[in-house]
Coordinates of C-alpha atoms in Angstrom, one line a residue:
X1 CA 0.0 0.0 0.0
X2 CA 1.2 3.5 -0.9
X3 CA 0.3 6.4 1.4
X4 CA 0.8 10.1 0.8
X5 CA 0.5 12.6 3.7
X6 CA -0.6 16.1 2.6
X7 CA 1.0 18.6 4.9
X8 CA -0.8 21.6 3.3
X9 CA -4.4 20.2 3.7
X10 CA -3.6 17.9 6.6
X11 CA -5.0 14.5 5.4
X12 CA -3.6 11.2 4.2
X13 CA -4.5 9.2 1.0
X14 CA -3.6 5.6 0.4
X15 CA -3.6 3.4 -2.7
X16 CA -3.3 -0.4 -3.0
X17 CA -1.6 -1.1 -6.4
X18 CA -2.7 -4.8 -6.4
X19 CA -6.4 -4.0 -6.2
X20 CA -6.8 -0.3 -7.2
X21 CA -8.4 0.5 -3.9
X22 CA -8.0 4.2 -3.1
X23 CA -9.1 6.0 0.1
X24 CA -8.6 9.2 2.0
X25 CA -8.8 10.1 5.6
X26 CA -10.8 13.0 7.0
X27 CA -9.0 16.3 7.2
X28 CA -7.2 17.0 10.5
X29 CA -7.2 20.2 12.4
X30 CA -4.1 22.1 13.5
X31 CA -4.1 20.0 16.8
X32 CA -4.1 16.8 14.9
X33 CA -7.7 15.8 15.5
X34 CA -9.9 14.5 12.7
X35 CA -12.5 17.1 11.7
X36 CA -15.0 14.6 10.2
X37 CA -14.8 16.4 6.9
X38 CA -13.2 15.4 3.6
X39 CA -10.4 17.6 2.5
X40 CA -11.7 19.7 -0.4
X41 CA -8.5 19.2 -2.5
X42 CA -4.9 17.9 -2.5
X43 CA -1.8 19.9 -2.9
X44 CA -1.0 17.9 -6.0
X45 CA -3.2 15.6 -8.1
X46 CA -3.4 11.9 -7.0
X47 CA -4.5 10.8 -10.5
X48 CA -3.4 12.2 -13.8
X49 CA -5.4 11.6 -17.0
X50 CA -2.8 11.6 -19.7
X51 CA -4.0 12.1 -23.3
X52 CA -1.1 10.3 -25.1
X53 CA -3.2 9.9 -28.2
X54 CA -3.7 12.9 -30.5
X55 CA -5.6 11.1 -33.1
X56 CA -7.7 7.9 -33.5
X57 CA -6.4 5.5 -36.2
X58 CA -9.9 4.1 -36.4
X59 CA -11.7 7.5 -36.4
X60 CA -11.6 8.1 -40.1
X61 CA -13.7 5.0 -40.6
X62 CA -16.3 6.2 -38.1
X63 CA -15.8 3.3 -35.8
X64 CA -17.4 5.1 -32.8
X65 CA -20.5 6.2 -34.8
X66 CA -20.9 2.7 -36.3
X67 CA -21.0 1.4 -32.7
X68 CA -23.5 4.0 -31.7
X69 CA -21.0 5.9 -29.6
X70 CA -20.7 9.7 -29.8
X71 CA -16.9 10.3 -29.1
X72 CA -16.5 13.3 -26.8
X73 CA -13.0 13.9 -28.2
X74 CA -14.3 13.8 -31.8
X75 CA -11.8 11.4 -33.2
X76 CA -13.7 11.5 -36.5
X77 CA -12.8 15.1 -37.4
X78 CA -9.9 16.1 -35.1
X79 CA -6.2 15.2 -35.7
X80 CA -3.1 16.1 -33.9
X81 CA 0.2 14.4 -33.2
X82 CA 0.4 11.9 -30.4
X83 CA 2.2 12.9 -27.2
X84 CA 6.0 12.4 -27.6
X85 CA 7.7 10.0 -25.3
X86 CA 10.0 12.7 -24.1
X87 CA 7.0 14.8 -22.9
X88 CA 5.4 11.8 -21.3
X89 CA 8.6 11.0 -19.4
X90 CA 8.8 14.6 -18.2
X91 CA 5.3 14.3 -16.8
X92 CA 6.1 11.0 -15.1
X93 CA 9.3 12.5 -13.5
X94 CA 7.3 15.4 -12.1
X95 CA 4.6 13.1 -10.7
X96 CA 6.9 10.5 -9.2
X97 CA 6.1 10.0 -5.5
X98 CA 3.1 12.4 -5.7
X99 CA 0.7 10.6 -8.0
X100 CA -0.7 7.1 -7.6
X101 CA -2.1 6.4 -11.1
X102 CA -2.0 7.5 -14.7
X103 CA -5.1 7.0 -16.8
X104 CA -3.8 6.6 -20.3
X105 CA -6.2 7.9 -23.0
X106 CA -6.7 10.7 -25.4
X107 CA -8.2 10.8 -28.9
X108 CA -7.8 7.1 -29.7
X109 CA -6.9 3.7 -28.1
X110 CA -3.7 4.2 -26.0
X111 CA -2.3 0.8 -27.0
X112 CA -2.0 2.2 -30.5
X113 CA 0.6 4.7 -29.5
X114 CA 3.9 4.1 -31.2
X115 CA 5.8 4.1 -27.9
X116 CA 3.2 2.1 -25.9
X117 CA 5.6 -0.3 -24.3
X118 CA 8.1 2.5 -23.4
X119 CA 5.3 4.5 -21.8
X120 CA 4.2 1.6 -19.7
X121 CA 7.8 0.9 -18.5
X122 CA 8.3 4.6 -17.9
X123 CA 5.3 4.6 -15.5
X124 CA 6.8 1.7 -13.5
X125 CA 10.2 3.4 -13.5
X126 CA 8.7 6.3 -11.7
X127 CA 6.5 4.1 -9.4
X128 CA 3.2 5.1 -11.0
X129 CA 0.5 2.6 -11.9
X130 CA -0.9 3.0 -15.4
X131 CA -4.4 2.1 -16.4
X132 CA -6.2 2.5 -19.7
X133 CA -9.5 2.3 -21.6
X134 CA -9.7 0.8 -25.1
X135 CA -12.3 0.1 -27.7
X136 CA -10.6 -3.2 -28.2
X137 CA -10.7 -3.0 -32.0
X138 CA -7.0 -3.3 -32.5
X139 CA -6.0 -5.1 -29.3
X140 CA -3.6 -8.0 -29.9
X141 CA -2.2 -10.7 -27.6
X142 CA 1.2 -9.1 -27.3
X143 CA -0.4 -5.8 -26.2
X144 CA -2.7 -7.6 -23.8
X145 CA 0.4 -9.2 -22.2
X146 CA 2.0 -5.8 -21.8
X147 CA -1.2 -4.6 -20.1
X148 CA -1.0 -7.6 -17.8
X149 CA 2.6 -7.0 -17.0
X150 CA 2.5 -3.2 -16.3
X151 CA -1.1 -2.0 -15.8
X152 CA -3.3 -2.1 -12.8
X153 CA -6.4 -2.6 -14.8
X154 CA -7.9 -2.1 -18.3
X155 CA -11.4 -1.0 -19.3
X156 CA -13.1 -1.9 -22.5
X157 CA -15.6 0.6 -23.9
X158 CA -19.0 -1.0 -24.5
X159 CA -19.2 -0.8 -28.3
X160 CA -21.7 -3.7 -28.8
X161 CA -19.5 -5.2 -31.5
X162 CA -17.9 -8.6 -31.9
X163 CA -14.5 -7.0 -31.2
X164 CA -15.8 -5.8 -27.8
X165 CA -16.3 -9.3 -26.6
X166 CA -13.1 -10.5 -28.2
X167 CA -11.1 -7.8 -26.4
X168 CA -12.8 -8.7 -23.1
X169 CA -12.0 -12.4 -23.6
X170 CA -8.4 -11.7 -24.6
X171 CA -7.8 -9.6 -21.5
X172 CA -9.5 -12.1 -19.2
X173 CA -7.5 -14.9 -20.7
X174 CA -4.3 -13.0 -19.6
X175 CA -5.8 -12.5 -16.2
X176 CA -6.0 -8.7 -16.6
X177 CA -8.4 -7.0 -14.1
X178 CA -11.0 -5.9 -16.7
X179 CA -13.9 -3.4 -16.4
X180 CA -16.5 -2.3 -18.9
X181 CA -17.1 1.4 -19.5
X182 CA -20.7 1.9 -20.4
X183 CA -22.0 5.3 -21.4
X184 CA -25.5 6.1 -20.1
X185 CA -27.5 8.0 -22.7
X186 CA -31.1 8.2 -23.9
X187 CA -30.2 5.7 -26.6
X188 CA -28.6 3.2 -24.2
X189 CA -30.6 3.3 -21.0
X190 CA -33.1 0.6 -22.1
X191 CA -30.2 -1.8 -22.9
X192 CA -28.5 -0.9 -19.6
X193 CA -31.6 -1.7 -17.5
X194 CA -32.1 -5.0 -19.4
X195 CA -28.4 -6.1 -19.0
X196 CA -28.5 -5.3 -15.3
X197 CA -31.8 -7.0 -14.7
X198 CA -30.8 -10.2 -16.6
X199 CA -27.1 -10.2 -15.6
X200 CA -26.3 -9.9 -19.2
X201 CA -22.8 -8.4 -19.0
X202 CA -19.9 -10.8 -19.8
X203 CA -18.9 -13.2 -17.0
X204 CA -15.5 -12.7 -15.4
X205 CA -15.3 -8.9 -15.6
X206 CA -14.4 -6.9 -12.5
X207 CA -17.0 -4.1 -12.7
X208 CA -19.3 -2.3 -15.1
X209 CA -18.5 1.4 -14.8
X210 CA -21.3 3.7 -15.9
X211 CA -20.3 7.0 -17.4
X212 CA -22.7 9.9 -18.2
X213 CA -23.1 10.9 -21.8
X214 CA -21.8 14.5 -22.2
X215 CA -22.8 17.0 -25.0
X216 CA -19.1 17.4 -26.0
X217 CA -17.4 16.6 -29.3
X218 CA -19.7 14.3 -31.2
X219 CA -22.0 14.0 -28.2
X220 CA -25.4 15.6 -28.6
X221 CA -27.6 17.4 -26.1
X222 CA -30.5 15.3 -27.2
X223 CA -28.8 12.2 -25.8
X224 CA -28.2 13.6 -22.3
X225 CA -30.4 11.8 -19.7
X226 CA -32.7 13.9 -17.5
X227 CA -33.9 13.4 -14.0
X228 CA -37.6 13.7 -15.0
X229 CA -37.3 10.6 -17.2
X230 CA -39.0 7.7 -15.3
X231 CA -36.5 5.3 -16.9
X232 CA -33.6 7.3 -15.5
X233 CA -35.1 7.2 -12.0
X234 CA -35.7 3.5 -12.3
X235 CA -32.2 2.9 -13.5
X236 CA -30.6 4.7 -10.5
X237 CA -32.9 3.1 -8.0
X238 CA -31.7 -0.3 -9.1
X239 CA -28.4 0.4 -7.3
X240 CA -30.2 0.3 -4.0
X241 CA -30.0 -3.5 -4.5
X242 CA -26.7 -4.8 -3.1
X243 CA -26.4 -7.6 -5.7
X244 CA -26.4 -4.9 -8.5
X245 CA -24.4 -2.3 -6.6
X246 CA -21.6 -4.8 -5.9
X247 CA -21.0 -5.4 -9.6
X248 CA -21.0 -1.8 -10.7
X249 CA -19.3 1.6 -10.4
X250 CA -19.8 5.2 -11.6
X251 CA -17.8 8.2 -12.8
X252 CA -18.1 11.1 -10.5
X253 CA -20.5 12.9 -12.9
X254 CA -23.2 10.4 -11.7
X255 CA -22.9 11.5 -8.1
X256 CA -25.9 14.0 -8.2
X257 CA -28.1 11.2 -9.7
X258 CA -27.1 8.7 -7.0
X259 CA -27.7 11.3 -4.2
X260 CA -31.1 12.3 -5.6
X261 CA -32.5 8.9 -6.7
X262 CA -31.2 6.2 -4.3
X263 CA -32.1 5.6 -0.7
X264 CA -29.5 3.1 0.5
X265 CA -26.2 4.6 -0.8
X266 CA -24.3 6.5 1.9
X267 CA -23.6 10.0 0.5
X268 CA -20.2 10.2 2.2
X269 CA -19.1 7.1 0.3
X270 CA -19.4 9.0 -3.0
X271 CA -16.9 11.3 -4.6
X272 CA -18.1 14.1 -6.7
X273 CA -16.1 16.0 -9.4
X274 CA -12.4 15.5 -8.7
X275 CA -11.2 17.9 -11.5
X276 CA -8.8 20.4 -10.1
X277 CA -9.2 18.8 -6.6
X278 CA -7.6 15.4 -6.9
X279 CA -7.1 14.9 -10.7
X280 CA -6.2 16.7 -13.9
X281 CA -5.9 16.0 -17.6
X282 CA -3.0 16.7 -19.9
X283 CA -3.5 16.9 -23.7
X284 CA -1.1 15.5 -26.3
X285 CA 0.3 18.9 -26.8
X286 CA 0.9 19.6 -23.1
X287 CA -2.1 21.6 -22.1
X288 CA -3.2 20.8 -18.5
X289 CA -6.9 21.0 -17.8
X290 CA -9.0 20.2 -14.7
X291 CA -11.0 17.7 -16.8
X292 CA -10.7 16.2 -20.3
X293 CA -14.3 17.2 -21.0
X294 CA -13.2 20.8 -21.3
X295 CA -12.8 20.4 -25.1
X296 CA -13.0 24.2 -25.6
X297 CA -9.8 24.5 -23.4
X298 CA -11.5 27.2 -21.3
X299 CA -9.4 26.2 -18.2
X300 CA -6.3 25.2 -20.1
X301 CA -2.8 25.9 -18.7
X302 CA 0.1 25.4 -21.1
X303 CA 2.9 23.4 -19.3
X304 CA 5.3 23.3 -22.2
X305 CA 7.4 25.8 -20.4
X306 CA 5.8 25.4 -16.9
X307 CA 5.5 22.7 -14.4
X308 CA 2.5 20.6 -13.4
X309 CA 2.6 22.2 -9.9
X310 CA 2.5 25.7 -11.4
X311 CA -0.6 24.7 -13.4
X312 CA -2.2 23.1 -10.3
X313 CA -1.7 26.3 -8.3
X314 CA -2.7 28.6 -11.1
X315 CA -5.6 31.1 -11.1
X316 CA -7.1 29.1 -14.0
X317 CA -7.4 26.0 -11.8
X318 CA -8.6 28.0 -8.8
X319 CA -11.4 29.5 -10.9
X320 CA -12.6 25.9 -11.6
X321 CA -12.4 25.1 -7.9
X322 CA -14.4 28.2 -7.0
X323 CA -17.3 27.0 -9.1
X324 CA -17.4 23.8 -7.1
X325 CA -17.0 25.7 -3.8
X326 CA -19.8 28.1 -4.5
X327 CA -22.4 26.2 -6.6
X328 CA -25.6 25.4 -4.8
X329 CA -24.0 26.4 -1.5
X330 CA -27.3 26.4 0.3
X331 CA -28.3 22.9 -0.8
X332 CA -28.2 20.2 1.9
X333 CA -26.4 17.9 -0.6
X334 CA -23.6 20.4 -1.3
X335 CA -21.0 18.6 0.8
X336 CA -21.2 15.5 -1.4
X337 CA -22.3 17.0 -4.7
X338 CA -20.5 20.5 -5.0
X339 CA -23.1 21.4 -7.6
X340 CA -22.0 18.8 -10.1
X341 CA -20.1 19.3 -13.3
X342 CA -18.8 22.9 -13.8
X343 CA -18.3 22.3 -17.5
X344 CA -21.7 20.9 -18.6
X345 CA -24.5 21.9 -16.2
X346 CA -26.9 20.1 -18.6
X347 CA -25.7 16.7 -17.3
X348 CA -26.2 17.4 -13.6
X349 CA -29.0 15.1 -12.4
X350 CA -30.7 17.5 -10.2
X351 CA -34.1 19.0 -11.1
X352 CA -33.2 22.4 -9.9
X353 CA -30.3 22.7 -12.3
X354 CA -31.3 20.9 -15.5
X355 CA -35.0 22.0 -15.5
X356 CA -36.2 18.5 -15.4
X357 CA -38.6 19.0 -12.6
X358 CA -37.5 18.7 -9.0
X359 CA -37.5 15.1 -7.7
X360 CA -38.0 14.5 -4.0
X361 CA -34.7 13.4 -2.4
X362 CA -35.1 10.0 -0.9
X363 CA -31.6 9.5 0.4
X364 CA -31.9 8.9 4.1
X365 CA -28.8 10.9 5.1
X366 CA -30.5 14.0 3.6
X367 CA -33.8 13.8 5.4

């Protein structure tokens, strides 16, 4: 187990590389007594999302669209060079001893990077655990073995194609801890409910991680789920069942929905938006953002001639944090929700924000 003590914000965070388990203590006061409150942020990110891919080699063929997926990085139309290995190594050296994990991604499958093996070994050289998400389309046995050797886990995007199952089978055959990343949208929620009710996801996977569809890149506003949709409320209430909850997970964007539409999930066990608080994203051309969904680069800090720490402590990142600090400050859910996503308020599953009609909060810790 690795532990980092944050002197500035007086809390400890630990990470278990063999399982991916991550947890934080309460913040401590100046006398060393726990306050009972989660620290709002860390003095340096604990997780870095690294966009090593500047382009998608499958994008020109419309792979995502054919699979019914609206790529938020728009790999169909956007092209830039992949991150250089030299820049990646520089990031790793700055993060060594301060960051637990790298999530490898960008505009394309990370295993398609020309320096994929060097990138993985570099992570381990600097004592950082790499993880990745892939469509599985170009995954090969040698690359699956590299993932097994160096990565903590891999996620396969749910593209509903033969290669989706083939990639899952390949990773499982190499004993890779394998998750499914499933995007919840208006076009997918019926399928999600059916798969959960009938235990239809592939056997042997670790978890199904549900991610909210965002109206970014190729993503459309029409596909964003809303809290006034009975199917959406039914979907979230399914996670009050322990046998379903134990097989699944969520991105932090789902936190408002879990708080508003479940009754058995303990709010303090959820983590809302970590962007600029515990995580950050770096683009292939070395722009650092609180979150990769800021595709307009509104909160971008160029680190080509600056450090990650300078970006983390910049006014740009502090502006992002201020939105989280001040959004919905009077709401009784603010401690766990922080107002939801600062980038796309349309996705926040709260009737007050998205105009979907206020739904009565049933969570017992809020009553």
